[in-house]
GROMACS .gro file of C-alpha atoms in nm:
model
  161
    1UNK     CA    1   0.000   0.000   0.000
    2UNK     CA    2   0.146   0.321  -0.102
    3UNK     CA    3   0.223   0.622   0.179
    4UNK     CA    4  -0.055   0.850  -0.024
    5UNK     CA    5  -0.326   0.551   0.069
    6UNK     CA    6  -0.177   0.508   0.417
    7UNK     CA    7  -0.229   0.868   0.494
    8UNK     CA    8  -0.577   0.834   0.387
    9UNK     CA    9  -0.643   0.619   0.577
   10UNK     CA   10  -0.484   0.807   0.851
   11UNK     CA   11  -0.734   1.086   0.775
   12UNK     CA   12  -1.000   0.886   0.759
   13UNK     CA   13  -0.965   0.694   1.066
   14UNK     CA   14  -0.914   1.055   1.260
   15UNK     CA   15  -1.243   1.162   1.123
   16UNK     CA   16  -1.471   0.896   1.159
   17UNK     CA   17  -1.314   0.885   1.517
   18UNK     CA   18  -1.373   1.218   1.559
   19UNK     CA   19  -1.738   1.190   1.450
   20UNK     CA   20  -1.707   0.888   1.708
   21UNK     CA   21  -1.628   1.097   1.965
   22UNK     CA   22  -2.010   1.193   2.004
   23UNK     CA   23  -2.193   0.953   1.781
   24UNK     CA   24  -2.260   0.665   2.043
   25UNK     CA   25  -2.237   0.345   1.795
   26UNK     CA   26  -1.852   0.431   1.654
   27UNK     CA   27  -1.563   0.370   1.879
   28UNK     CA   28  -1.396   0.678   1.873
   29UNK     CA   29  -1.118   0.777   2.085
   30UNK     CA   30  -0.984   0.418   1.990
   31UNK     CA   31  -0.992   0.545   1.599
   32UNK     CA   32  -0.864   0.838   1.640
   33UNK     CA   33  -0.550   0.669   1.850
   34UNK     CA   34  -0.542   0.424   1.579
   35UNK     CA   35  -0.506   0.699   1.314
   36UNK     CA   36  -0.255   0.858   1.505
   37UNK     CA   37  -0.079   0.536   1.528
   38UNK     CA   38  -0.086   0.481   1.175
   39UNK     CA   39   0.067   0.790   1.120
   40UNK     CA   40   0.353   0.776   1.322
   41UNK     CA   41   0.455   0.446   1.204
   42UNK     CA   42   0.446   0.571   0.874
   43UNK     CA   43   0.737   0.746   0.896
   44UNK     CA   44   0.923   0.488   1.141
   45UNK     CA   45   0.843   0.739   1.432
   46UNK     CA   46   1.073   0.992   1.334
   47UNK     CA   47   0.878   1.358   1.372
   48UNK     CA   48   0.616   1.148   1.669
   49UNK     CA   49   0.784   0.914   1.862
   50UNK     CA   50   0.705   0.583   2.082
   51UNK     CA   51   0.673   0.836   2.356
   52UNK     CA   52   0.404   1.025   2.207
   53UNK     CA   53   0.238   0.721   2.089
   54UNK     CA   54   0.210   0.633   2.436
   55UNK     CA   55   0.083   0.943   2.585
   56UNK     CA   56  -0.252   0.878   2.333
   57UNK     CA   57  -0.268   0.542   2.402
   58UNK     CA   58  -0.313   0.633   2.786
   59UNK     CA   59  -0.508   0.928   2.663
   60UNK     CA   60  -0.739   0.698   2.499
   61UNK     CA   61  -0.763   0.520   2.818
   62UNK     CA   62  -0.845   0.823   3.012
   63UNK     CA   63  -1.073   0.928   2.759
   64UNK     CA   64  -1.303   0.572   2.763
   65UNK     CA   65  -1.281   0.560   3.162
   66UNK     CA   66  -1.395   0.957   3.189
   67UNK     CA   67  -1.721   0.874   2.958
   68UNK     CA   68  -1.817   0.563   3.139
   69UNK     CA   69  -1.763   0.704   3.492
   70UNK     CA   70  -1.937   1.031   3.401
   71UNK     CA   71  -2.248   0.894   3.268
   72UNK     CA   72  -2.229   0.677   3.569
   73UNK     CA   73  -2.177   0.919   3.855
   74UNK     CA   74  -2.471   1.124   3.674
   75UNK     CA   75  -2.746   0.867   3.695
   76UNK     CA   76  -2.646   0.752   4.043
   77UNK     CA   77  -2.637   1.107   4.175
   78UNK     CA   78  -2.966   1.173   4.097
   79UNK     CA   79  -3.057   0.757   4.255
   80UNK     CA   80  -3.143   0.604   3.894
   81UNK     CA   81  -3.272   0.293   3.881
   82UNK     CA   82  -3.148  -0.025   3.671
   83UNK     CA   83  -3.391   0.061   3.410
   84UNK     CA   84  -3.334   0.417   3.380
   85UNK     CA   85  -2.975   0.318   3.260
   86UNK     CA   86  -3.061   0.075   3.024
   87UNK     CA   87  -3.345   0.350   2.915
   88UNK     CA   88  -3.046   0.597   2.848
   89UNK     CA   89  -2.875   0.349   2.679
   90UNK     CA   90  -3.153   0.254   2.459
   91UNK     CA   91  -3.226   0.619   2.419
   92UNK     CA   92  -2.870   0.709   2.305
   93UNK     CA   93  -2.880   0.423   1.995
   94UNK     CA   94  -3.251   0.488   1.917
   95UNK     CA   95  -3.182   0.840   1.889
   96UNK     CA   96  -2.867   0.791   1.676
   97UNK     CA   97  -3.067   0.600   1.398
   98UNK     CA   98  -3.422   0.796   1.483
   99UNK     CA   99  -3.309   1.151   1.477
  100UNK     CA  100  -2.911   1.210   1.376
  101UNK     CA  101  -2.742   1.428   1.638
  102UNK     CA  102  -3.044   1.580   1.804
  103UNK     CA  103  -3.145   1.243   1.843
  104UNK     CA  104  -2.858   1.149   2.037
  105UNK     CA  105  -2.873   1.440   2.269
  106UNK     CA  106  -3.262   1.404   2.376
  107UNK     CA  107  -3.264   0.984   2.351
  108UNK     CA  108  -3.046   0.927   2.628
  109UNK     CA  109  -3.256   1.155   2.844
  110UNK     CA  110  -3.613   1.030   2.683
  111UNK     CA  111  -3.447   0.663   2.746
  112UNK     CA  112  -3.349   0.718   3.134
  113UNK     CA  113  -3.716   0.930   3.182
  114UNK     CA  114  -3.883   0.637   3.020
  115UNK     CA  115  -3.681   0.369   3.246
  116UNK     CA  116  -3.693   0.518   3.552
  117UNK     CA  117  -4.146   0.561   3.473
  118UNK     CA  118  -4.130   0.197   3.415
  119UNK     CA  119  -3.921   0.126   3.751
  120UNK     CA  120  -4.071   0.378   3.948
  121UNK     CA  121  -4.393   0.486   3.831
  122UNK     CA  122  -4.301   0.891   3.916
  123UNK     CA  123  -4.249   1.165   3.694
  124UNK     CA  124  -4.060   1.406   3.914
  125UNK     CA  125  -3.802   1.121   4.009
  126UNK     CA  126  -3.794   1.025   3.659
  127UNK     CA  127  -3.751   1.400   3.498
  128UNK     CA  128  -3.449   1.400   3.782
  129UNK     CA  129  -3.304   1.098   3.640
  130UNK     CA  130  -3.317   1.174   3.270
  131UNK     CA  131  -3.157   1.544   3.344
  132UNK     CA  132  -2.868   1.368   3.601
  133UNK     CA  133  -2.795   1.090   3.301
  134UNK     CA  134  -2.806   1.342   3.057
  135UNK     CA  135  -2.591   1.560   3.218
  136UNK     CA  136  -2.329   1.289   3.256
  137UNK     CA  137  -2.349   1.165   2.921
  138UNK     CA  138  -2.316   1.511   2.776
  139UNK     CA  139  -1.982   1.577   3.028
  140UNK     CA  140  -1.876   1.213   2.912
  141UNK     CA  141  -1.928   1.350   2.565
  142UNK     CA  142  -1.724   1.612   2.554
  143UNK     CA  143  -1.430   1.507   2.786
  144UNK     CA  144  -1.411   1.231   2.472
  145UNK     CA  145  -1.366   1.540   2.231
  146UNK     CA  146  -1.110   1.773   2.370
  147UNK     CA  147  -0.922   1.460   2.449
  148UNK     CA  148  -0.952   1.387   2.109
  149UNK     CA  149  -0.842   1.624   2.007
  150UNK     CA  150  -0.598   1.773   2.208
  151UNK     CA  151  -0.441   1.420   2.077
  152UNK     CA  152  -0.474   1.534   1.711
  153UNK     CA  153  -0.350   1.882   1.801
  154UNK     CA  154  -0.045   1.730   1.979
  155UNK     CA  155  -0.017   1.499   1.649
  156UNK     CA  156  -0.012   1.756   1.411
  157UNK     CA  157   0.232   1.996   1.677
  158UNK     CA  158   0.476   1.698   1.644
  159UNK     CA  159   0.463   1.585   1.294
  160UNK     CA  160   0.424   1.943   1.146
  161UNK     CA  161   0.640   2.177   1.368
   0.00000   0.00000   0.00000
């Protein structure tokens, strides 16, 4: 495979990660770090190094564990049930395919509402649930894009300067 294909791929895997990053069904952080990858073994890590490499990788890591443990902490701060979690969860992916990217910022909320009414049976608790899962999805959301990229920024800071 020629370097011109390699770097498009490169590109490619940065973007879709990118678009990843808040689009619930594409692993993103782990594409964009893959991209990045790709691109410094290109050039036999010469311009960004093993080092660097590393720092995304645990980036990457930081990035997964800060989406999971947001959206977490949210729902359990405002006492979500079982249901209201697999609600947001089903919210987020019927959203995604239902309504695009306003979709997936009103599904998970609709989702944990929807969950918690079926667990519970009351609407304040349940409009207290959605907002608390919501919230942590949307701080879970964008933690995984500045990390992102900060990680392309540091990429192109590297390779380009």
């Amino acid at each position: 495979m020629g370097t011109a294909l390699l770097w498009l791929l490169v590109a490619l895997l940065v973007l879709v990660g990118l678009a990843g990053a808040v689009l619930p069904a594409i692993p993103g952080v782990p594409l964009v770090f893959a991209g990045l990858w790709l691109g410094a073994w290109i050039d036999g890590y010469e311009k960004v190094d093993a080092w660097w490499v590393g720092v995304f990788g645990v980036l990457t890591l930081v990035a997964l564990a800060v989406d999971l443990i947001a959206t977490a902490l949210g729902a359990k701060k405002v006492g979500a049930s079982r249901l209201a979690i697999v609600g947001a969860l089903i919210g987020t992916f019927a959203g995604l395919f239902l309504g695009g990217l306003v979709g997936v910022l009103i599904g998970p909320f609709i989702g944990a509402v929807a969950g918690e009414l079926i667990a519970r049976g009351r609407m304040d608790q349940a409009m207290d649930v959605g907002l608390g899962t919501w919230m942590g999805f949307l701080f879970g959301t964008l933690a995984k894009i500045a990390l992102s990229l900060a990680m392309v920024g540091i990429f192109v800071a590297a390779y380009f300067l």
